[in-house]
PDB file of C-alpha atoms in Angstrom:
ATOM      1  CA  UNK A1112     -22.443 -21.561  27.751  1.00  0.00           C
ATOM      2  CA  UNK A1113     -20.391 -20.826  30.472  1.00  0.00           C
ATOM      3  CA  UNK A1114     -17.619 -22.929  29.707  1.00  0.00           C
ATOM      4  CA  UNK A1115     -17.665 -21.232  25.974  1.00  0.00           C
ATOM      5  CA  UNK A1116     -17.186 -18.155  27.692  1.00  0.00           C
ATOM      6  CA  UNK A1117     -14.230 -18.615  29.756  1.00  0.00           C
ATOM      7  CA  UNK A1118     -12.197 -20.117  26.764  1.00  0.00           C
ATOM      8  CA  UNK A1119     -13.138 -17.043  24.779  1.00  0.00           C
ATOM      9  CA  UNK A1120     -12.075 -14.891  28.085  1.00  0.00           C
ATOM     10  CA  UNK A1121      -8.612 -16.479  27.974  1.00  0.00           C
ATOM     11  CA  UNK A1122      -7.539 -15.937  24.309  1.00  0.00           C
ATOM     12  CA  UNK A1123      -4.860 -13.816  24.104  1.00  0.00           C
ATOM     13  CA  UNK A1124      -3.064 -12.163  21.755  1.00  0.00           C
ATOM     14  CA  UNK A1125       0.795 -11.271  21.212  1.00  0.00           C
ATOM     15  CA  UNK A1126       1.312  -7.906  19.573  1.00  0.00           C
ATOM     16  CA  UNK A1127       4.806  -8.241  19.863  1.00  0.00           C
ATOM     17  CA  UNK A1128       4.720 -11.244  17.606  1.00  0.00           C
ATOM     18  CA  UNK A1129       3.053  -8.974  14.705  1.00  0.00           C
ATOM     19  CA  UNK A1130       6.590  -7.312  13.337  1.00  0.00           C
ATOM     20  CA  UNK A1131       7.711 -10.954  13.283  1.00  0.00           C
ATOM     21  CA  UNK A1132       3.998 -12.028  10.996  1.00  0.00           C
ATOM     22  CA  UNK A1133       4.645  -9.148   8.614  1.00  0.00           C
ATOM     23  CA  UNK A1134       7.908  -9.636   7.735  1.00  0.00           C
ATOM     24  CA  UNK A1135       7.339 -13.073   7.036  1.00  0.00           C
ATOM     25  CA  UNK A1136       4.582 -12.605   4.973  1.00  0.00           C
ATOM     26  CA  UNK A1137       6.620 -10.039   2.927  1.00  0.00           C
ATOM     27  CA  UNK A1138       9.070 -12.515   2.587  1.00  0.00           C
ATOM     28  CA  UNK A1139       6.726 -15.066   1.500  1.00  0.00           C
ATOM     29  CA  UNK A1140       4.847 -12.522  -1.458  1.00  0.00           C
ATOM     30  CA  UNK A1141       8.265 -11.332  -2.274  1.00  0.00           C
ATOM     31  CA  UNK A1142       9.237 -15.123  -3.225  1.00  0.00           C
ATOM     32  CA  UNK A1143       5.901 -15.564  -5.084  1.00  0.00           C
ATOM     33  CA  UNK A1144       6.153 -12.351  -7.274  1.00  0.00           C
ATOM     34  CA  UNK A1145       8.369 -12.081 -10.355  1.00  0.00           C
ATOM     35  CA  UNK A1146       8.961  -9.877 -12.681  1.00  0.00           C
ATOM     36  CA  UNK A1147       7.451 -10.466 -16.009  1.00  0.00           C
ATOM     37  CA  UNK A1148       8.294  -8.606 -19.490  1.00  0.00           C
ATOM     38  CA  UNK A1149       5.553  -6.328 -20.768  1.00  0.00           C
ATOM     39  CA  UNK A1150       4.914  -5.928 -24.655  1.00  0.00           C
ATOM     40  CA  UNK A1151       7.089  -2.719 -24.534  1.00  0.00           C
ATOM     41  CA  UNK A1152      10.152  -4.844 -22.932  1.00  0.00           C
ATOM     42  CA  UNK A1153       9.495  -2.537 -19.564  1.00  0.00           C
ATOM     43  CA  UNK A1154       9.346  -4.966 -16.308  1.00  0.00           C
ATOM     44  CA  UNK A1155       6.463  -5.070 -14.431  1.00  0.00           C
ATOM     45  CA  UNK A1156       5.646  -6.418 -11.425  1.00  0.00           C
ATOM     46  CA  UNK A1157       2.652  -9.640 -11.652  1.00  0.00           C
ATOM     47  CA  UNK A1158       0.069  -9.544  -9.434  1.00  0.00           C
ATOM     48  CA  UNK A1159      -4.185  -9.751  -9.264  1.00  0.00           C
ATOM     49  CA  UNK A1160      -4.012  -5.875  -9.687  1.00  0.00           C
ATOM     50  CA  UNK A1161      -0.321  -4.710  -9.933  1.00  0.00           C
ATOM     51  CA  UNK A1162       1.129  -3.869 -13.361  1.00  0.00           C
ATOM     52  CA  UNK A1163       0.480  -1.802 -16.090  1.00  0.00           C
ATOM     53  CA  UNK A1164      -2.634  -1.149 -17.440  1.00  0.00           C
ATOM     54  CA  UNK A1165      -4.571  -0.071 -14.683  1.00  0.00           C
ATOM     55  CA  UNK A1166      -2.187   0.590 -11.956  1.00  0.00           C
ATOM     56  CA  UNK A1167      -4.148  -0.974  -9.359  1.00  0.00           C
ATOM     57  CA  UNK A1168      -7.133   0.893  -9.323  1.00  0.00           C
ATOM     58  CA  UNK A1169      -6.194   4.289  -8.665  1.00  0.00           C
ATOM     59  CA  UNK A1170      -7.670   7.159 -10.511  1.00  0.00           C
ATOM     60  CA  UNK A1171      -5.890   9.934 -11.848  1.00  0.00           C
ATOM     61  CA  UNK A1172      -5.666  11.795  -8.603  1.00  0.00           C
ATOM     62  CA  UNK A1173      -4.465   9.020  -6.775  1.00  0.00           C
ATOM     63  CA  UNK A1174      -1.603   8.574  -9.183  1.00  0.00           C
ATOM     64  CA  UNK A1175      -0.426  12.170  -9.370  1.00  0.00           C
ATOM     65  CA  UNK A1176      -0.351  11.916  -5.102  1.00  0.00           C
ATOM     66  CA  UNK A1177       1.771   9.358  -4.734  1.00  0.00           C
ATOM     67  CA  UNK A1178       3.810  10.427  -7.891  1.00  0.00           C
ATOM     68  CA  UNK A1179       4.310  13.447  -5.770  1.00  0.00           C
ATOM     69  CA  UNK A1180       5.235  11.534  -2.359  1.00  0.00           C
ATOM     70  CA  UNK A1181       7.449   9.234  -4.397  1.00  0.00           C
ATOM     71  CA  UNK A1182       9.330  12.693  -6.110  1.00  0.00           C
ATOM     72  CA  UNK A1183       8.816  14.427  -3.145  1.00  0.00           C
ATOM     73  CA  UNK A1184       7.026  17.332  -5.179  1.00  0.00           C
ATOM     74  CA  UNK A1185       4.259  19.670  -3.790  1.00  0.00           C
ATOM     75  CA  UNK A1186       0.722  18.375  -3.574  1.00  0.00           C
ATOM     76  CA  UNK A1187      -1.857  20.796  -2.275  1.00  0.00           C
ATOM     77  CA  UNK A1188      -3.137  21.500  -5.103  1.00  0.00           C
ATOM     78  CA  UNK A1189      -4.605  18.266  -5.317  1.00  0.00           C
ATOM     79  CA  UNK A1190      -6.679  18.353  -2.236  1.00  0.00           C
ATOM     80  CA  UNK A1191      -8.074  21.627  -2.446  1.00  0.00           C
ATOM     81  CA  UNK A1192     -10.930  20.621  -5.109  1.00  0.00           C
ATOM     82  CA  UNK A1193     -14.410  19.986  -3.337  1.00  0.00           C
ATOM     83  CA  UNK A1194     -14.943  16.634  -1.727  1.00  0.00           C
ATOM     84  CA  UNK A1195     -11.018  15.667  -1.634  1.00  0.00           C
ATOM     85  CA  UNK A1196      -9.263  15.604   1.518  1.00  0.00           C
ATOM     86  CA  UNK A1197      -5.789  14.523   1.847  1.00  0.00           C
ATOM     87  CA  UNK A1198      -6.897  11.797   4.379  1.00  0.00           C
ATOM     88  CA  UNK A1199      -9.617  10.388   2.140  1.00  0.00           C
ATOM     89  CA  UNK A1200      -6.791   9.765  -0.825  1.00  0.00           C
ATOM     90  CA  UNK A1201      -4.877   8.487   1.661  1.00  0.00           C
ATOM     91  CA  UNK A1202      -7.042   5.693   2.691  1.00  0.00           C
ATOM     92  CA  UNK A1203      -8.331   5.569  -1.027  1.00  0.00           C
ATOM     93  CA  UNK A1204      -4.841   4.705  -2.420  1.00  0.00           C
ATOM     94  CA  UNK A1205      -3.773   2.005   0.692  1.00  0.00           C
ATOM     95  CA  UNK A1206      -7.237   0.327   0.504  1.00  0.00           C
ATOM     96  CA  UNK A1207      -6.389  -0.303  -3.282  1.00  0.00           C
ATOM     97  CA  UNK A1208      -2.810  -1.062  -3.189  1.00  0.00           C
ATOM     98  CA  UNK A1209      -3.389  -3.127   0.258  1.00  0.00           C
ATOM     99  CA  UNK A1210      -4.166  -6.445  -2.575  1.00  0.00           C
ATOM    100  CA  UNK A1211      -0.834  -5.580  -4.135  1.00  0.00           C
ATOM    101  CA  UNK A1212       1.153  -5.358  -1.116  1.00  0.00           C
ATOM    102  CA  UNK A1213      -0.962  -6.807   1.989  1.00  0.00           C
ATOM    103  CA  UNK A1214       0.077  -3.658   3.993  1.00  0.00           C
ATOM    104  CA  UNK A1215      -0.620  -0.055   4.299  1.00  0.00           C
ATOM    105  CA  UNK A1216       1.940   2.143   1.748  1.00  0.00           C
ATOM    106  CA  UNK A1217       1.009   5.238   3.666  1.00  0.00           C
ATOM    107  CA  UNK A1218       1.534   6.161   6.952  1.00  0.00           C
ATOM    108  CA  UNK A1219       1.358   9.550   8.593  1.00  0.00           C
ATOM    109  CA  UNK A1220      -1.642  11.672  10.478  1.00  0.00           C
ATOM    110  CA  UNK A1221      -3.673  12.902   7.274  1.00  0.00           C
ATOM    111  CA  UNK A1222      -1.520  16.081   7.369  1.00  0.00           C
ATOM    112  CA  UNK A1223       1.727  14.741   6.346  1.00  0.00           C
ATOM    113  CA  UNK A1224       0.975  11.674   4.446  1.00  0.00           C
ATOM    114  CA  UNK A1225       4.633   9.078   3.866  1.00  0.00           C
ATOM    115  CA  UNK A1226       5.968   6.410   2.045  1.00  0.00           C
ATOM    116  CA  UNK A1227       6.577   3.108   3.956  1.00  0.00           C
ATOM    117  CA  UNK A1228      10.466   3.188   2.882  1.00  0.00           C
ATOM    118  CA  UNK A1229      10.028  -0.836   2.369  1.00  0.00           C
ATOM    119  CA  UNK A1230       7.659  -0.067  -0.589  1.00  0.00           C
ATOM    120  CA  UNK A1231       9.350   2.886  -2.908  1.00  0.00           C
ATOM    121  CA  UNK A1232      10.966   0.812  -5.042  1.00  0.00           C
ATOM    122  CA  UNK A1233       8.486  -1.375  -6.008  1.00  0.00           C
ATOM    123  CA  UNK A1234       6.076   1.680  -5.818  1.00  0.00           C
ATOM    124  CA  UNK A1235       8.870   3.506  -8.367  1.00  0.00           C
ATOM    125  CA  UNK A1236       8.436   0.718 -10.895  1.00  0.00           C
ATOM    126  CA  UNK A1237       4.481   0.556 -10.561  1.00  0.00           C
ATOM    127  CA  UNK A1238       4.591   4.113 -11.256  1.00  0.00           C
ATOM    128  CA  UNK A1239       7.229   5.081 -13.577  1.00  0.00           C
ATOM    129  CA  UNK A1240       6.611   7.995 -15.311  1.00  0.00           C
TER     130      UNK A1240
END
């Protein structure tokens, strides 16, 4: 057991390798999705849970957030009904989109939610309105 230990002991790990990791993942899905043709002749992007019809997951409130971060329009109104904070559609709309795009698509403190600039494009097309 003690030998177990002392190999777990010297494991380390390289955070400045991680920039390097997620661009090269990126680059990777970015070479596996394509853009298919809807029945409407409107592209959409192909993926487990990007596209049309359900727009990954997110509810109605989720949409009209990050239609509003995309547009850069108001949103207050949205998180001052009972039981929704801006932090918890936050997290609700990057655990759902994290299939789509393997990474967070907002940043920020829970006060001042942003876009990750790498993603409004795609994001734009998801979500056109």
């Amino acid at each position: 057991a003690g030998e177990k230990e002392r190999a777990r002991a010297e494991i380390e790990i390289d955070l400045s390798r991680l920039q390097g990791i997620r661009a090269a993942a990126l680059a990777t899905r970015d070479r596996l999705m394509v853009e298919e043709e809807d029945d409407a002749g409107a592209p959409q992007i192909s993926g487990e849970k990007a596209g049309g019809g359900d727009r990954a997951g997110l509810d109605e409130t989720e949409r009209r957030l990050l239609s509003c971060l995309l547009h850069g329009r108001a949103y207050g109104r949205l998180v001052q009904s009972p039981g929704l904070g801006l932090p918890v559609l936050v997290d609700s709309i990057n655990d759902k989109l994290f299939d789509v795009f393997g990474d967070t698509v907002i940043t920020g403190d829970g006060a001042r939610p942003e876009l990750v600039a790498d993603y409004i494009e795609t994001l734009k097309e998801m979500f056109q309105e």
